[in-house]
Amino acid sequence: MTELARLAAAVGQRLIEREETIAVAECSAGGLISSALLAVPGASKFYVGGAVVYTARARLTLLDIPQKAMDGLRSASEPYALLLARVAGKNLKATWGLSETGAAGPEGNRYGDAAGHCCIAAVSAAHEVSITIETGIEDREANMRRFAEQALALLLETLG
């Protein structure tokens, strides 16, 4: 079992035990977070939906976040990750919103973040946590997997 699958199974079990649900908004992980969660048997008990929010158009169309809400924010930042998590959870009426945004590589992004930079957030009515990770590697696929693993690890830790 891969680390990603192990983390997803642990998150799924914890959400089922708590009778809670999750909505996911991911960017640079490209759907790996949702894919890992949906591979868990019983996913329909906790997973309500997700979106790969890779562009401004996707953010507007899939999450209904207008450009005005982005005033003072930039992608690949903790405040942006928190916004994505809040909106995903709210729009899908989930207990938790989980988000990821970053620069998978092999190059950095237009904001000056190096490849391997990622911001992750987990949000519920009672919790808002966010972290920034820097993998220090340029390998796109490895970073995508690491971003997904770190997102699930943050949620698992927050779930207690």
mmCIF file of N, CA, C and O in Angstrom, residues 44-121:
data_model
loop_
_atom_site.group_PDB
_atom_site.id
_atom_site.type_symbol
_atom_site.label_atom_id
_atom_site.label_comp_id
_atom_site.label_asym_id
_atom_site.label_seq_id
_atom_site.Cartn_x
_atom_site.Cartn_y
_atom_site.Cartn_z
ATOM 1 N N SER A 44 -18.433 6.743 -0.449
ATOM 2 C CA SER A 44 -19.705 7.470 -0.587
ATOM 3 C C SER A 44 -20.271 7.899 0.761
ATOM 4 O O SER A 44 -21.144 8.758 0.809
ATOM 5 N N LYS A 45 -19.749 7.353 1.843
ATOM 6 C CA LYS A 45 -20.208 7.754 3.181
ATOM 7 C C LYS A 45 -19.574 9.056 3.637
ATOM 8 O O LYS A 45 -20.075 9.696 4.556
ATOM 9 N N PHE A 46 -18.448 9.454 3.009
ATOM 10 C CA PHE A 46 -17.757 10.655 3.482
ATOM 11 C C PHE A 46 -17.370 11.644 2.382
ATOM 12 O O PHE A 46 -17.193 12.811 2.652
ATOM 13 N N TYR A 47 -17.239 11.209 1.150
ATOM 14 C CA TYR A 47 -16.773 12.094 0.077
ATOM 15 C C TYR A 47 -17.976 12.654 -0.675
ATOM 16 O O TYR A 47 -18.760 11.906 -1.232
ATOM 17 N N VAL A 48 -18.111 13.990 -0.670
ATOM 18 C CA VAL A 48 -19.270 14.591 -1.348
ATOM 19 C C VAL A 48 -18.923 15.219 -2.690
ATOM 20 O O VAL A 48 -19.810 15.473 -3.493
ATOM 21 N N GLY A 49 -17.647 15.473 -2.950
ATOM 22 C CA GLY A 49 -17.271 16.016 -4.244
ATOM 23 C C GLY A 49 -15.963 16.760 -4.200
ATOM 24 O O GLY A 49 -15.407 17.011 -3.131
ATOM 25 N N GLY A 50 -15.489 17.099 -5.385
ATOM 26 C CA GLY A 50 -14.235 17.816 -5.475
ATOM 27 C C GLY A 50 -14.053 18.418 -6.845
ATOM 28 O O GLY A 50 -14.798 18.114 -7.776
ATOM 29 N N ALA A 51 -13.058 19.278 -6.953
ATOM 30 C CA ALA A 51 -12.772 19.945 -8.216
ATOM 31 C C ALA A 51 -11.278 20.191 -8.324
ATOM 32 O O ALA A 51 -10.608 20.463 -7.323
ATOM 33 N N VAL A 52 -10.779 20.094 -9.551
ATOM 34 C CA VAL A 52 -9.418 20.514 -9.831
ATOM 35 C C VAL A 52 -9.521 21.959 -10.308
ATOM 36 O O VAL A 52 -10.030 22.238 -11.383
ATOM 37 N N VAL A 53 -9.096 22.865 -9.460
ATOM 38 C CA VAL A 53 -9.231 24.299 -9.690
ATOM 39 C C VAL A 53 -7.870 24.825 -10.139
ATOM 40 O O VAL A 53 -7.114 25.394 -9.364
ATOM 41 N N TYR A 54 -7.567 24.600 -11.410
ATOM 42 C CA TYR A 54 -6.232 24.855 -11.938
ATOM 43 C C TYR A 54 -6.078 26.245 -12.542
ATOM 44 O O TYR A 54 -4.962 26.721 -12.702
ATOM 45 N N THR A 55 -7.189 26.899 -12.865
ATOM 46 C CA THR A 55 -7.135 28.220 -13.497
ATOM 47 C C THR A 55 -8.162 29.149 -12.856
ATOM 48 O O THR A 55 -9.057 28.708 -12.128
ATOM 49 N N ALA A 56 -8.040 30.432 -13.181
ATOM 50 C CA ALA A 56 -9.022 31.408 -12.696
ATOM 51 C C ALA A 56 -10.412 31.071 -13.230
ATOM 52 O O ALA A 56 -11.404 31.199 -12.512
ATOM 53 N N ARG A 57 -10.499 30.628 -14.469
ATOM 54 C CA ARG A 57 -11.792 30.240 -15.045
ATOM 55 C C ARG A 57 -12.399 29.064 -14.273
ATOM 56 O O ARG A 57 -13.594 29.044 -13.989
ATOM 57 N N ALA A 58 -11.573 28.089 -13.913
ATOM 58 C CA ALA A 58 -12.062 26.942 -13.139
ATOM 59 C C ALA A 58 -12.537 27.399 -11.760
ATOM 60 O O ALA A 58 -13.563 26.938 -11.264
ATOM 61 N N ARG A 59 -11.776 28.321 -11.143
ATOM 62 C CA ARG A 59 -12.161 28.832 -9.824
ATOM 63 C C ARG A 59 -13.540 29.486 -9.887
ATOM 64 O O ARG A 59 -14.393 29.257 -9.034
ATOM 65 N N LEU A 60 -13.784 30.286 -10.920
ATOM 66 C CA LEU A 60 -15.069 30.958 -11.077
ATOM 67 C C LEU A 60 -16.181 29.966 -11.418
ATOM 68 O O LEU A 60 -17.245 29.966 -10.806
ATOM 69 N N THR A 61 -15.925 29.112 -12.382
ATOM 70 C CA THR A 61 -16.959 28.210 -12.885
ATOM 71 C C THR A 61 -17.273 27.067 -11.923
ATOM 72 O O THR A 61 -18.439 26.755 -11.681
ATOM 73 N N LEU A 62 -16.250 26.435 -11.362
ATOM 74 C CA LEU A 62 -16.469 25.262 -10.512
ATOM 75 C C LEU A 62 -16.797 25.607 -9.062
ATOM 76 O O LEU A 62 -17.548 24.890 -8.415
ATOM 77 N N LEU A 63 -16.207 26.688 -8.545
ATOM 78 C CA LEU A 63 -16.437 27.047 -7.142
ATOM 79 C C LEU A 63 -17.224 28.339 -6.969
ATOM 80 O O LEU A 63 -17.562 28.703 -5.852
ATOM 81 N N ASP A 64 -17.487 29.044 -8.056
ATOM 82 C CA ASP A 64 -18.229 30.304 -8.010
ATOM 83 C C ASP A 64 -17.524 31.348 -7.130
ATOM 84 O O ASP A 64 -18.156 32.071 -6.381
ATOM 85 N N ILE A 65 -16.192 31.387 -7.248
ATOM 86 C CA ILE A 65 -15.409 32.409 -6.548
ATOM 87 C C ILE A 65 -15.089 33.502 -7.560
ATOM 88 O O ILE A 65 -14.287 33.297 -8.470
ATOM 89 N N PRO A 66 -15.714 34.674 -7.434
ATOM 90 C CA PRO A 66 -15.484 35.746 -8.406
ATOM 91 C C PRO A 66 -14.104 36.381 -8.226
ATOM 92 O O PRO A 66 -13.486 36.273 -7.161
ATOM 93 N N GLN A 67 -13.643 37.067 -9.252
ATOM 94 C CA GLN A 67 -12.340 37.724 -9.202
ATOM 95 C C GLN A 67 -12.271 38.716 -8.049
ATOM 96 O O GLN A 67 -11.230 38.869 -7.426
ATOM 97 N N LYS A 68 -13.384 39.359 -7.736
ATOM 98 C CA LYS A 68 -13.407 40.334 -6.633
ATOM 99 C C LYS A 68 -12.984 39.694 -5.312
ATOM 100 O O LYS A 68 -12.318 40.323 -4.496
ATOM 101 N N ALA A 69 -13.340 38.429 -5.103
ATOM 102 C CA ALA A 69 -12.955 37.724 -3.876
ATOM 103 C C ALA A 69 -11.448 37.492 -3.807
ATOM 104 O O ALA A 69 -10.910 37.197 -2.738
ATOM 105 N N MET A 70 -10.782 37.641 -4.944
ATOM 106 C CA MET A 70 -9.340 37.427 -5.007
ATOM 107 C C MET A 70 -8.537 38.686 -4.701
ATOM 108 O O MET A 70 -7.310 38.632 -4.631
ATOM 109 N N ASP A 71 -9.224 39.819 -4.505
ATOM 110 C CA ASP A 71 -8.522 41.061 -4.209
ATOM 111 C C ASP A 71 -7.621 40.872 -2.990
ATOM 112 O O ASP A 71 -8.076 40.450 -1.929
ATOM 113 N N GLY A 72 -6.343 41.160 -3.155
ATOM 114 C CA GLY A 72 -5.389 41.017 -2.067
ATOM 115 C C GLY A 72 -4.862 39.604 -1.880
ATOM 116 O O GLY A 72 -4.040 39.376 -0.997
ATOM 117 N N LEU A 73 -5.359 38.653 -2.667
ATOM 118 C CA LEU A 73 -4.897 37.265 -2.565
ATOM 119 C C LEU A 73 -4.104 36.891 -3.804
ATOM 120 O O LEU A 73 -4.284 37.470 -4.859
ATOM 121 N N ARG A 74 -3.279 35.885 -3.662
ATOM 122 C CA ARG A 74 -2.629 35.297 -4.822
ATOM 123 C C ARG A 74 -2.712 33.784 -4.692
ATOM 124 O O ARG A 74 -2.782 33.254 -3.589
ATOM 125 N N SER A 75 -2.699 33.126 -5.820
ATOM 126 C CA SER A 75 -2.687 31.665 -5.810
ATOM 127 C C SER A 75 -1.416 31.185 -5.119
ATOM 128 O O SER A 75 -0.467 31.937 -4.948
ATOM 129 N N ALA A 76 -1.407 29.936 -4.719
ATOM 130 C CA ALA A 76 -0.245 29.320 -4.073
ATOM 131 C C ALA A 76 0.131 30.030 -2.780
ATOM 132 O O ALA A 76 1.304 30.201 -2.468
ATOM 133 N N SER A 77 -0.888 30.462 -2.027
ATOM 134 C CA SER A 77 -0.665 31.091 -0.722
ATOM 135 C C SER A 77 -1.618 30.460 0.289
ATOM 136 O O SER A 77 -2.649 29.899 -0.080
ATOM 137 N N GLU A 78 -1.282 30.553 1.564
ATOM 138 C CA GLU A 78 -2.167 29.994 2.592
ATOM 139 C C GLU A 78 -3.535 30.682 2.625
ATOM 140 O O GLU A 78 -4.551 29.992 2.749
ATOM 141 N N PRO A 79 -3.606 32.021 2.495
ATOM 142 C CA PRO A 79 -4.942 32.632 2.469
ATOM 143 C C PRO A 79 -5.805 32.112 1.315
ATOM 144 O O PRO A 79 -7.010 31.904 1.471
ATOM 145 N N TYR A 80 -5.198 31.885 0.165
ATOM 146 C CA TYR A 80 -5.935 31.338 -0.978
ATOM 147 C C TYR A 80 -6.367 29.899 -0.703
ATOM 148 O O TYR A 80 -7.504 29.514 -1.001
ATOM 149 N N ALA A 81 -5.483 29.108 -0.127
ATOM 150 C CA ALA A 81 -5.837 27.723 0.219
ATOM 151 C C ALA A 81 -7.011 27.706 1.197
ATOM 152 O O ALA A 81 -7.937 26.893 1.064
ATOM 153 N N LEU A 82 -6.991 28.597 2.165
ATOM 154 C CA LEU A 82 -8.107 28.679 3.123
ATOM 155 C C LEU A 82 -9.409 29.051 2.420
ATOM 156 O O LEU A 82 -10.464 28.487 2.707
ATOM 157 N N LEU A 83 -9.349 30.003 1.498
ATOM 158 C CA LEU A 83 -10.538 30.397 0.743
ATOM 159 C C LEU A 83 -11.090 29.199 -0.032
ATOM 160 O O LEU A 83 -12.293 28.926 0.002
ATOM 161 N N LEU A 84 -10.218 28.489 -0.747
ATOM 162 C CA LEU A 84 -10.673 27.321 -1.510
ATOM 163 C C LEU A 84 -11.332 26.280 -0.612
ATOM 164 O O LEU A 84 -12.390 25.739 -0.940
ATOM 165 N N ALA A 85 -10.711 25.994 0.517
ATOM 166 C CA ALA A 85 -11.260 24.987 1.431
ATOM 167 C C ALA A 85 -12.613 25.425 1.995
ATOM 168 O O ALA A 85 -13.551 24.631 2.065
ATOM 169 N N ARG A 86 -12.700 26.700 2.399
ATOM 170 C CA ARG A 86 -13.974 27.215 2.925
ATOM 171 C C ARG A 86 -15.090 27.092 1.903
ATOM 172 O O ARG A 86 -16.190 26.618 2.211
ATOM 173 N N VAL A 87 -14.815 27.545 0.695
ATOM 174 C CA VAL A 87 -15.845 27.573 -0.351
ATOM 175 C C VAL A 87 -16.231 26.156 -0.784
ATOM 176 O O VAL A 87 -17.413 25.864 -0.948
ATOM 177 N N ALA A 88 -15.254 25.282 -0.957
ATOM 178 C CA ALA A 88 -15.569 23.898 -1.351
ATOM 179 C C ALA A 88 -16.474 23.245 -0.309
ATOM 180 O O ALA A 88 -17.496 22.641 -0.648
ATOM 181 N N GLY A 89 -16.114 23.385 0.952
ATOM 182 C CA GLY A 89 -16.939 22.808 2.021
ATOM 183 C C GLY A 89 -18.328 23.407 2.068
ATOM 184 O O GLY A 89 -19.327 22.694 2.172
ATOM 185 N N LYS A 90 -18.397 24.733 1.967
ATOM 186 C CA LYS A 90 -19.691 25.420 2.020
ATOM 187 C C LYS A 90 -20.568 25.063 0.822
ATOM 188 O O LYS A 90 -21.743 24.727 0.980
ATOM 189 N N ASN A 91 -20.009 25.141 -0.385
ATOM 190 C CA ASN A 91 -20.805 24.883 -1.585
ATOM 191 C C ASN A 91 -21.353 23.465 -1.641
ATOM 192 O O ASN A 91 -22.442 23.242 -2.159
ATOM 193 N N LEU A 92 -20.596 22.519 -1.118
ATOM 194 C CA LEU A 92 -21.033 21.118 -1.154
ATOM 195 C C LEU A 92 -21.630 20.652 0.175
ATOM 196 O O LEU A 92 -21.907 19.474 0.348
ATOM 197 N N LYS A 93 -21.793 21.597 1.098
ATOM 198 C CA LYS A 93 -22.403 21.304 2.398
ATOM 199 C C LYS A 93 -21.708 20.136 3.100
ATOM 200 O O LYS A 93 -22.341 19.256 3.671
ATOM 201 N N ALA A 94 -20.389 20.170 3.058
ATOM 202 C CA ALA A 94 -19.574 19.144 3.703
ATOM 203 C C ALA A 94 -19.112 19.630 5.073
ATOM 204 O O ALA A 94 -19.006 20.835 5.312
ATOM 205 N N THR A 95 -18.818 18.707 5.952
ATOM 206 C CA THR A 95 -18.279 19.048 7.264
ATOM 207 C C THR A 95 -16.912 19.707 7.121
ATOM 208 O O THR A 95 -16.586 20.644 7.848
ATOM 209 N N TRP A 96 -16.119 19.191 6.177
ATOM 210 C CA TRP A 96 -14.755 19.655 5.972
ATOM 211 C C TRP A 96 -14.533 20.084 4.532
ATOM 212 O O TRP A 96 -15.053 19.453 3.612
ATOM 213 N N GLY A 97 -13.732 21.123 4.368
ATOM 214 C CA GLY A 97 -13.195 21.496 3.066
ATOM 215 C C GLY A 97 -11.696 21.296 3.134
ATOM 216 O O GLY A 97 -11.061 21.668 4.122
ATOM 217 N N LEU A 98 -11.140 20.676 2.109
ATOM 218 C CA LEU A 98 -9.699 20.440 2.047
ATOM 219 C C LEU A 98 -9.194 20.998 0.728
ATOM 220 O O LEU A 98 -9.811 20.747 -0.320
ATOM 221 N N SER A 99 -8.105 21.762 0.767
ATOM 222 C CA SER A 99 -7.596 22.338 -0.475
ATOM 223 C C SER A 99 -6.081 22.265 -0.542
ATOM 224 O O SER A 99 -5.395 22.119 0.473
ATOM 225 N N GLU A 100 -5.598 22.407 -1.766
ATOM 226 C CA GLU A 100 -4.167 22.394 -2.067
ATOM 227 C C GLU A 100 -3.940 23.321 -3.247
ATOM 228 O O GLU A 100 -4.724 23.340 -4.186
ATOM 229 N N THR A 101 -2.870 24.109 -3.195
ATOM 230 C CA THR A 101 -2.504 24.995 -4.301
ATOM 231 C C THR A 101 -1.001 25.181 -4.285
ATOM 232 O O THR A 101 -0.408 25.378 -3.231
ATOM 233 N N GLY A 102 -0.361 25.062 -5.451
ATOM 234 C CA GLY A 102 1.093 25.181 -5.437
ATOM 235 C C GLY A 102 1.708 25.175 -6.814
ATOM 236 O O GLY A 102 1.050 25.427 -7.816
ATOM 237 N N ALA A 103 2.990 24.860 -6.837
ATOM 238 C CA ALA A 103 3.781 24.802 -8.064
ATOM 239 C C ALA A 103 4.438 23.421 -8.129
ATOM 240 O O ALA A 103 5.412 23.160 -7.430
ATOM 241 N N ALA A 104 3.900 22.550 -8.967
ATOM 242 C CA ALA A 104 4.398 21.179 -9.031
ATOM 243 C C ALA A 104 5.746 21.073 -9.744
ATOM 244 O O ALA A 104 6.535 20.196 -9.441
ATOM 245 N N GLY A 105 6.010 21.956 -10.692
ATOM 246 C CA GLY A 105 7.296 21.917 -11.377
ATOM 247 C C GLY A 105 7.155 21.458 -12.814
ATOM 248 O O GLY A 105 6.062 21.218 -13.287
ATOM 249 N N PRO A 106 8.203 21.340 -13.525
ATOM 250 C CA PRO A 106 9.586 21.413 -13.046
ATOM 251 C C PRO A 106 10.083 22.833 -12.791
ATOM 252 O O PRO A 106 11.156 23.023 -12.234
ATOM 253 N N GLU A 107 9.289 23.818 -13.169
ATOM 254 C CA GLU A 107 9.652 25.211 -12.890
ATOM 255 C C GLU A 107 8.737 25.759 -11.808
ATOM 256 O O GLU A 107 7.709 25.179 -11.495
ATOM 257 N N GLY A 108 9.098 26.909 -11.263
ATOM 258 C CA GLY A 108 8.260 27.568 -10.280
ATOM 259 C C GLY A 108 7.079 28.253 -10.948
ATOM 260 O O GLY A 108 6.844 28.097 -12.146
ATOM 261 N N ASN A 109 6.326 29.017 -10.165
ATOM 262 C CA ASN A 109 5.170 29.717 -10.721
ATOM 263 C C ASN A 109 5.488 31.195 -10.972
ATOM 264 O O ASN A 109 6.576 31.669 -10.657
ATOM 265 N N ARG A 110 4.522 31.901 -11.504
ATOM 266 C CA ARG A 110 4.736 33.309 -11.865
ATOM 267 C C ARG A 110 4.836 34.230 -10.655
ATOM 268 O O ARG A 110 5.132 35.411 -10.798
ATOM 269 N N TYR A 111 4.568 33.704 -9.457
ATOM 270 C CA TYR A 111 4.650 34.519 -8.243
ATOM 271 C C TYR A 111 6.022 34.439 -7.590
ATOM 272 O O TYR A 111 6.256 35.030 -6.553
ATOM 273 N N GLY A 112 6.929 33.651 -8.185
ATOM 274 C CA GLY A 112 8.274 33.529 -7.639
ATOM 275 C C GLY A 112 8.470 32.334 -6.728
ATOM 276 O O GLY A 112 9.541 32.178 -6.142
ATOM 277 N N ASP A 113 7.443 31.492 -6.581
ATOM 278 C CA ASP A 113 7.593 30.291 -5.764
ATOM 279 C C ASP A 113 8.331 29.227 -6.565
ATOM 280 O O ASP A 113 8.069 29.029 -7.748
ATOM 281 N N ALA A 114 9.229 28.531 -5.924
ATOM 282 C CA ALA A 114 9.987 27.466 -6.581
ATOM 283 C C ALA A 114 9.115 26.234 -6.772
ATOM 284 O O ALA A 114 8.104 26.044 -6.072
ATOM 285 N N ALA A 115 9.521 25.383 -7.701
ATOM 286 C CA ALA A 115 8.861 24.082 -7.841
ATOM 287 C C ALA A 115 8.922 23.376 -6.488
ATOM 288 O O ALA A 115 9.918 23.458 -5.777
ATOM 289 N N GLY A 116 7.826 22.735 -6.136
ATOM 290 C CA GLY A 116 7.750 22.059 -4.846
ATOM 291 C C GLY A 116 7.099 22.890 -3.757
ATOM 292 O O GLY A 116 6.919 22.427 -2.638
ATOM 293 N N HIS A 117 6.711 24.130 -4.082
ATOM 294 C CA HIS A 117 6.008 25.002 -3.127
ATOM 295 C C HIS A 117 4.528 24.635 -3.142
ATOM 296 O O HIS A 117 3.921 24.499 -4.207
ATOM 297 N N CYS A 118 3.939 24.463 -1.968
ATOM 298 C CA CYS A 118 2.530 24.099 -1.882
ATOM 299 C C CYS A 118 1.914 24.624 -0.588
ATOM 300 O O CYS A 118 2.535 24.569 0.470
ATOM 301 N N CYS A 119 0.690 25.131 -0.699
ATOM 302 C CA CYS A 119 -0.077 25.560 0.467
ATOM 303 C C CYS A 119 -1.317 24.684 0.562
ATOM 304 O O CYS A 119 -1.975 24.413 -0.448
ATOM 305 N N ILE A 120 -1.616 24.252 1.769
ATOM 306 C CA ILE A 120 -2.704 23.304 2.025
ATOM 307 C C ILE A 120 -3.560 23.855 3.156
ATOM 308 O O ILE A 120 -3.033 24.453 4.101
ATOM 309 N N ALA A 121 -4.877 23.648 3.074
ATOM 310 C CA ALA A 121 -5.771 24.088 4.145
ATOM 311 C C ALA A 121 -6.861 23.052 4.380
ATOM 312 O O ALA A 121 -7.332 22.401 3.446
#
